[in-house]
XYZ file of C-alpha atoms in Angstrom:
440
model
C 0.186 -0.105 -0.065
C 2.896 2.166 1.012
C 4.375 1.662 -2.429
C 1.011 2.693 -4.252
C 0.732 5.880 -2.391
C 4.479 6.556 -3.363
C 3.520 5.808 -6.904
C 0.459 7.784 -7.164
C 2.861 10.641 -5.432
C 5.472 10.380 -8.021
C 2.959 10.388 -10.859
C 1.167 13.417 -9.701
C 4.581 15.325 -9.362
C 5.626 14.413 -12.753
C 2.290 15.077 -14.266
C 2.112 18.849 -12.811
C 5.761 19.182 -14.087
C 4.781 18.379 -17.211
C 1.831 20.632 -17.086
C 4.449 23.196 -16.173
C 6.398 22.674 -18.963
C 3.586 22.891 -21.500
C 2.232 26.086 -20.000
C 5.548 27.620 -20.143
C 6.029 26.710 -23.753
C 2.704 27.899 -24.526
C 3.062 31.342 -22.761
C 6.729 31.579 -24.797
C 4.866 31.145 -27.970
C 2.336 33.652 -27.479
C 4.539 36.274 -25.987
C 6.822 35.794 -29.208
C 4.651 37.800 -31.377
C 4.088 40.754 -28.907
C 7.701 40.768 -28.099
C 8.291 41.425 -31.875
C 5.456 43.727 -32.140
C 6.932 46.139 -29.481
C 10.679 46.160 -30.515
C 10.727 45.373 -34.417
C 7.451 46.533 -35.388
C 7.326 49.492 -33.140
C 10.679 50.893 -33.063
C 10.634 51.510 -37.250
C 7.457 53.125 -36.766
C 8.603 55.814 -34.887
C 10.507 57.135 -38.402
C 6.901 57.620 -39.568
C 6.435 61.003 -36.948
C 9.275 62.835 -39.446
C 7.163 62.276 -42.966
C 4.100 63.787 -42.501
C 0.558 62.816 -41.907
C -0.136 60.328 -44.138
C 2.808 58.197 -43.117
C 1.777 58.734 -39.271
C -1.308 57.208 -40.373
C -0.377 54.342 -42.277
C 2.219 53.296 -39.409
C -0.715 53.518 -36.843
C -2.713 51.568 -38.783
C 0.053 48.846 -39.702
C 0.692 48.805 -35.458
C -3.006 48.711 -34.411
C -3.553 45.948 -37.355
C -0.685 44.079 -36.196
C -1.566 43.896 -32.304
C -5.232 42.672 -33.594
C -3.106 39.707 -35.234
C -1.473 39.005 -32.286
C -4.614 38.717 -30.182
C -5.783 36.224 -32.468
C -2.348 34.259 -32.771
C -2.523 34.033 -29.279
C -5.873 32.469 -29.559
C -5.109 30.048 -32.235
C -1.884 28.494 -30.217
C -4.149 26.114 -28.186
C -6.147 25.044 -30.856
C -2.876 24.503 -33.421
C -1.066 22.557 -30.842
C -4.086 20.087 -29.878
C -4.270 19.685 -33.870
C -0.545 18.913 -34.079
C -0.977 16.212 -31.399
C -3.777 14.646 -33.069
C -6.332 15.415 -30.149
C -8.768 17.474 -32.436
C -8.487 19.346 -36.077
C -7.913 22.581 -36.242
C -11.341 24.412 -37.700
C -10.123 26.257 -41.070
C -12.520 29.317 -40.449
C -10.191 30.506 -37.670
C -7.412 30.962 -40.418
C -9.562 33.030 -42.411
C -9.403 36.602 -40.408
C -5.651 36.168 -39.759
C -4.964 35.775 -43.436
C -7.088 38.823 -44.452
C -5.124 40.624 -41.835
C -1.495 39.429 -43.146
C -2.810 40.917 -46.118
C -3.956 44.014 -44.622
C -0.465 44.298 -43.190
C 1.432 43.351 -46.379
C -0.579 46.290 -47.912
C 0.293 48.960 -45.315
C 3.926 47.795 -45.517
C 4.146 48.598 -49.285
C 2.142 51.843 -48.686
C 4.617 53.186 -46.326
C 7.668 52.303 -48.832
C 5.570 53.909 -51.847
C 5.217 56.968 -49.841
C 8.563 57.091 -48.222
C 7.175 56.950 -44.605
C 10.009 54.701 -43.580
C 13.462 54.389 -44.068
C 15.458 51.430 -45.643
C 16.875 49.767 -42.918
C 13.734 50.551 -40.467
C 11.532 48.625 -43.368
C 13.704 45.709 -43.326
C 13.262 45.386 -39.519
C 9.566 45.875 -39.893
C 9.359 43.201 -42.524
C 10.822 40.950 -39.361
C 7.528 41.515 -37.600
C 5.181 41.296 -40.576
C 4.677 37.531 -40.634
C 5.566 36.280 -37.451
C 1.665 36.267 -35.445
C 0.376 34.539 -38.810
C 2.996 31.710 -38.789
C 3.501 30.647 -34.773
C 0.332 29.140 -35.166
C -0.049 28.240 -39.035
C 3.536 26.213 -38.685
C 1.789 23.571 -36.750
C -1.157 22.984 -38.941
C 0.781 21.993 -42.263
C 3.623 19.993 -43.213
C 7.280 21.525 -42.981
C 7.602 21.434 -46.414
C 3.759 22.863 -47.067
C 4.973 25.579 -44.809
C 8.106 26.629 -46.505
C 6.384 26.716 -50.073
C 3.750 29.050 -48.404
C 6.232 31.413 -47.198
C 8.206 31.309 -50.112
C 5.388 32.237 -52.333
C 4.645 34.961 -49.354
C 8.101 36.552 -49.827
C 8.076 36.342 -53.715
C 4.355 38.356 -53.162
C 6.049 41.163 -51.041
C 9.206 41.378 -53.191
C 7.190 41.970 -56.005
C 5.413 44.501 -54.472
C 8.093 46.523 -53.407
C 9.950 46.427 -56.555
C 6.562 47.757 -58.181
C 6.510 50.612 -56.077
C 10.317 51.550 -56.859
C 12.282 49.873 -53.908
C 15.777 49.494 -54.635
C 17.762 46.234 -55.028
C 19.426 46.649 -51.278
C 16.101 47.321 -49.697
C 15.175 43.934 -51.568
C 17.758 42.118 -50.547
C 17.526 43.445 -46.866
C 13.683 42.455 -47.099
C 14.637 38.817 -48.300
C 16.779 38.190 -45.467
C 14.249 39.456 -42.839
C 11.766 37.165 -44.437
C 14.189 34.110 -44.180
C 15.079 34.641 -40.764
C 11.889 35.496 -39.423
C 10.186 32.113 -41.130
C 13.496 29.905 -40.059
C 12.969 31.547 -36.426
C 9.037 30.698 -36.375
C 9.742 27.122 -37.815
C 12.921 26.013 -35.106
C 11.265 27.523 -32.072
C 7.526 26.227 -32.616
C 7.737 22.981 -34.347
C 10.525 21.275 -32.202
C 8.758 22.987 -28.841
C 5.445 21.034 -30.337
C 7.279 17.952 -30.792
C 9.057 17.638 -27.551
C 5.437 18.359 -25.551
C 3.627 15.763 -28.053
C 6.269 13.445 -26.897
C 6.334 13.820 -23.440
C 2.326 13.951 -23.141
C 2.440 10.438 -25.104
C 5.015 9.044 -22.502
C 2.160 10.422 -19.901
C -0.484 8.630 -21.647
C 1.699 5.466 -22.067
C 2.206 5.509 -18.172
C -1.866 5.707 -17.227
C -2.035 3.101 -19.844
C 0.262 1.005 -18.075
C -1.393 1.788 -14.646
C -4.702 0.951 -16.336
C -3.025 -2.492 -17.451
C -1.867 -3.241 -14.135
C -5.032 -2.855 -12.592
C -6.753 -5.275 -15.294
C -3.783 -7.899 -14.287
C -4.468 -7.294 -10.871
C -8.236 -8.404 -11.350
C -7.688 -11.331 -13.272
C -5.120 -12.339 -10.658
C -7.758 -11.899 -8.170
C -10.357 -13.937 -9.917
C -7.855 -16.411 -10.740
C -6.888 -16.805 -7.160
C -10.539 -16.902 -5.969
C -11.182 -19.677 -8.543
C -8.212 -21.466 -7.125
C -9.188 -21.080 -3.662
C -12.928 -21.904 -3.723
C -12.997 -24.331 -6.233
C -11.531 -27.395 -4.172
C -13.274 -26.033 -1.240
C -16.655 -26.116 -2.835
C -16.028 -29.338 -4.151
C -15.166 -31.027 -0.841
C -18.499 -29.155 0.561
C -20.618 -30.275 -2.135
C -19.330 -33.753 -1.556
C -19.674 -33.991 2.389
C -22.963 -32.623 2.217
C -24.233 -35.671 -0.241
C -22.308 -37.997 1.870
C -24.181 -36.421 5.211
C -27.603 -36.461 3.370
C -27.008 -40.332 2.483
C -25.716 -40.917 6.312
C -28.473 -39.154 7.646
C -31.095 -41.023 5.740
C -29.527 -44.677 6.774
C -29.488 -42.865 10.416
C -26.044 -43.179 10.662
C -24.502 -40.756 13.558
C -21.538 -40.079 11.353
C -23.715 -37.445 9.331
C -22.969 -35.140 12.144
C -19.287 -35.418 11.871
C -19.645 -34.875 7.900
C -21.625 -31.641 8.933
C -18.805 -30.239 11.171
C -16.509 -31.065 8.592
C -18.434 -28.694 6.088
C -18.618 -26.092 8.869
C -14.695 -26.098 9.301
C -14.207 -26.439 5.434
C -16.424 -23.510 5.411
C -14.709 -21.567 7.759
C -11.432 -21.856 6.360
C -12.870 -20.766 3.033
C -13.774 -17.631 4.078
C -10.483 -17.134 5.740
C -8.759 -17.896 2.920
C -10.975 -15.370 0.663
C -10.097 -13.064 2.798
C -6.504 -13.502 2.613
C -7.093 -13.329 -1.200
C -8.358 -9.974 -1.081
C -5.582 -8.710 1.186
C -3.041 -10.200 -1.410
C -1.353 -12.069 1.244
C -2.060 -15.813 0.566
C 0.617 -18.403 -0.853
C -0.091 -21.596 -1.751
C 2.128 -23.708 0.640
C 3.232 -27.240 -0.702
C 3.365 -29.695 2.080
C -0.162 -28.196 3.272
C -1.632 -28.856 -0.074
C -0.095 -32.059 -0.456
C -1.478 -33.202 2.823
C -4.691 -31.363 2.114
C -5.666 -33.022 -1.010
C -4.337 -36.507 0.235
C -6.940 -35.946 2.895
C -9.913 -34.662 0.685
C -9.367 -37.495 -1.527
C -9.231 -40.131 1.050
C -12.447 -38.760 2.150
C -14.100 -39.115 -0.923
C -13.363 -42.845 -1.137
C -10.227 -42.530 -3.539
C -6.767 -44.017 -2.645
C -4.239 -41.490 -2.547
C -0.810 -41.986 -2.700
C 2.041 -39.065 -2.595
C 5.619 -39.823 -3.440
C 8.487 -37.379 -2.985
C 6.863 -34.969 -0.705
C 9.772 -35.212 1.721
C 12.852 -35.261 -0.806
C 14.447 -32.380 -2.391
C 11.818 -31.945 -4.811
C 9.583 -31.069 -2.042
C 10.777 -29.400 1.106
C 14.228 -28.398 -0.726
C 12.450 -26.335 -3.405
C 12.412 -22.702 -3.595
C 9.504 -20.992 -1.674
C 8.094 -19.583 -5.245
C 8.535 -23.273 -6.593
C 6.587 -24.630 -3.899
C 3.978 -21.711 -3.995
C 3.376 -22.840 -8.011
C 3.014 -26.708 -7.707
C 1.146 -25.887 -4.551
C -1.629 -24.401 -6.802
C -1.160 -27.351 -9.537
C -1.983 -29.687 -6.430
C -5.162 -27.680 -5.474
C -6.513 -27.832 -8.706
C -5.714 -31.234 -9.752
C -7.465 -32.355 -6.474
C -10.149 -30.406 -7.127
C -10.741 -31.675 -10.690
C -10.245 -35.632 -9.619
C -13.332 -35.148 -7.247
C -15.274 -33.235 -9.862
C -15.027 -35.107 -12.911
C -14.781 -38.799 -13.859
C -14.849 -41.658 -10.939
C -11.123 -42.413 -10.235
C -10.410 -45.077 -7.726
C -6.784 -44.098 -7.528
C -4.434 -40.921 -7.619
C -0.825 -40.645 -7.182
C 0.705 -37.442 -6.606
C 4.613 -37.795 -7.360
C 7.508 -35.181 -6.822
C 10.820 -35.767 -8.376
C 13.707 -33.631 -9.448
C 15.624 -34.054 -12.820
C 17.801 -31.835 -14.976
C 17.521 -29.017 -12.739
C 13.698 -28.990 -12.623
C 11.006 -30.036 -10.070
C 8.606 -32.271 -11.792
C 4.956 -32.684 -10.023
C 2.867 -35.669 -11.823
C -0.680 -36.380 -10.572
C -2.114 -39.180 -12.105
C -5.763 -40.720 -11.931
C -7.570 -43.641 -13.239
C -10.765 -41.511 -14.157
C -10.268 -40.628 -17.340
C -12.470 -43.042 -19.185
C -14.343 -42.283 -22.438
C -15.394 -38.772 -21.594
C -12.035 -37.357 -20.783
C -11.255 -34.015 -22.010
C -15.233 -32.981 -21.563
C -14.705 -31.595 -18.094
C -15.403 -27.583 -17.392
C -12.210 -26.731 -18.913
C -9.740 -26.428 -16.323
C -8.394 -29.547 -17.568
C -5.982 -30.395 -15.369
C -7.085 -33.630 -13.896
C -9.763 -36.160 -14.252
C -11.906 -35.363 -17.492
C -10.219 -31.593 -17.876
C -10.243 -30.397 -21.232
C -6.264 -31.687 -21.425
C -3.464 -29.631 -22.878
C -5.472 -28.903 -25.741
C -8.203 -27.647 -24.025
C -9.136 -23.792 -24.257
C -11.436 -21.618 -21.587
C -11.277 -22.650 -18.109
C -9.613 -20.451 -15.504
C -7.771 -23.457 -13.719
C -5.831 -24.598 -16.766
C -5.018 -20.529 -17.736
C -4.295 -19.425 -14.249
C -1.698 -22.725 -13.539
C 0.100 -21.999 -16.690
C 0.338 -18.433 -16.051
C 1.666 -19.170 -12.632
C 4.474 -21.812 -14.152
C 5.284 -19.689 -16.941
C 6.336 -16.882 -14.831
C 8.783 -19.123 -13.566
C 9.862 -20.641 -16.600
C 7.907 -23.826 -16.145
C 5.262 -25.688 -18.421
C 1.944 -27.458 -17.452
C 0.933 -30.498 -19.660
C -2.324 -32.818 -18.937
C -4.016 -35.227 -20.899
C -5.178 -39.122 -21.087
C -2.014 -41.163 -20.608
C -3.726 -44.684 -21.811
C -4.983 -47.393 -19.768
C -7.737 -45.218 -18.714
C -5.117 -42.513 -16.752
C -5.118 -39.095 -16.843
C -1.732 -37.390 -16.079
C -1.217 -33.748 -15.031
C 2.621 -32.679 -15.406
C 4.100 -29.449 -13.941
C 7.486 -28.867 -14.524
C 9.391 -25.610 -12.958
C 13.138 -24.825 -13.112
C 14.908 -24.640 -9.837
C 16.961 -21.860 -11.238
C 14.016 -20.003 -12.449
C 12.800 -17.958 -9.183
C 15.702 -16.682 -7.634
C 13.907 -15.641 -4.550
C 11.367 -13.536 -6.303
C 7.886 -13.760 -5.228
C 6.109 -16.137 -6.937
C 3.154 -14.844 -9.399
C -0.142 -13.555 -7.865
C 1.438 -12.060 -4.856
C 2.406 -8.521 -3.732
C 5.574 -7.227 -3.084
C 6.208 -5.611 0.511
C 6.775 -2.386 -0.778
C 3.314 -2.588 -2.442
C 1.436 -3.653 0.717
């Protein structure tokens, strides 16, 4: 539990940091047009005060229209970012007014050059501010190649108009350099920032998806453990209840003992369910072997356990014992649930650095493979079966330890379950379906 709280806090801090970076980037891009407006867009216009009222009016109109263009640019930055990230498309109608204002600004600039309202160096500086407010959101809406082609076409139009009003060659060269500088400045400052934010938000979304997948995996683990815990106990309760009914009908006092045993198993099942909910439960191999032997013999099945006291039993690592304990539990459950076996043998051996568990019974019969789909003992679906949380759960547990599970008819009316787990695979790690100390 402490680990989960720390993980949530760490995720919240990272998301807050990302939100700050996002806000800083947006504010920077929104401030860029205003910085240019109040520097390169305002300072050159001071020269219009010395060139008569017409030049002053054109300069004031240029500044006012440019200010409106900056406001529209700021409003379009957020939807342009959303379009770049693929969150939602940018409405084309939002570009109509900025495009019209850009055309007006271009006309005012050419008019200032035509009436001589501004000197050549000032005009070259003023061109730096001409397309900037429009291009900041626009560069996020189209591919880089399209952006450069459109800017090149715009530059040709501006140079053509200035040449038409008699601008000298030196001025045209300065205007071309200014346009190139501002176009590349917007490109290298806006696109990389948007790309970086997109990558960071995608990483954040991937972390959210990972968290949701972890929750889903925990739900699957919980459902699998509930099946493993309750399956055998409910089968035993049903068996002993039927036996108690038959004994009671015959007037046999042993019916009371059977019902007392049913009560004991029901209480034990309640505790096991609580342990599963808390995430602490581990299947103990020696306990499961004794429990399976007792349950099967109570059902009239002769059960023999071999190798429980050897290195394959008590000498195996805890994770291996836990995984094999689940196999014993599920196998015993299905022996009771399917077929009509008389003999069951549980065998533990060590071979080639692995522990091999075999659960064999003589209840396969003609209907083997037509059980509930758990397919791990007496009448299950076998290795080829599908469905059944029993088989799927056991295979998940064993696969996590590098092991395998095989189940199916073994000839002569026998049904055999074989679970193999390497001794070197666990390495002291917790068995599948348990929580680490930190997560608790």
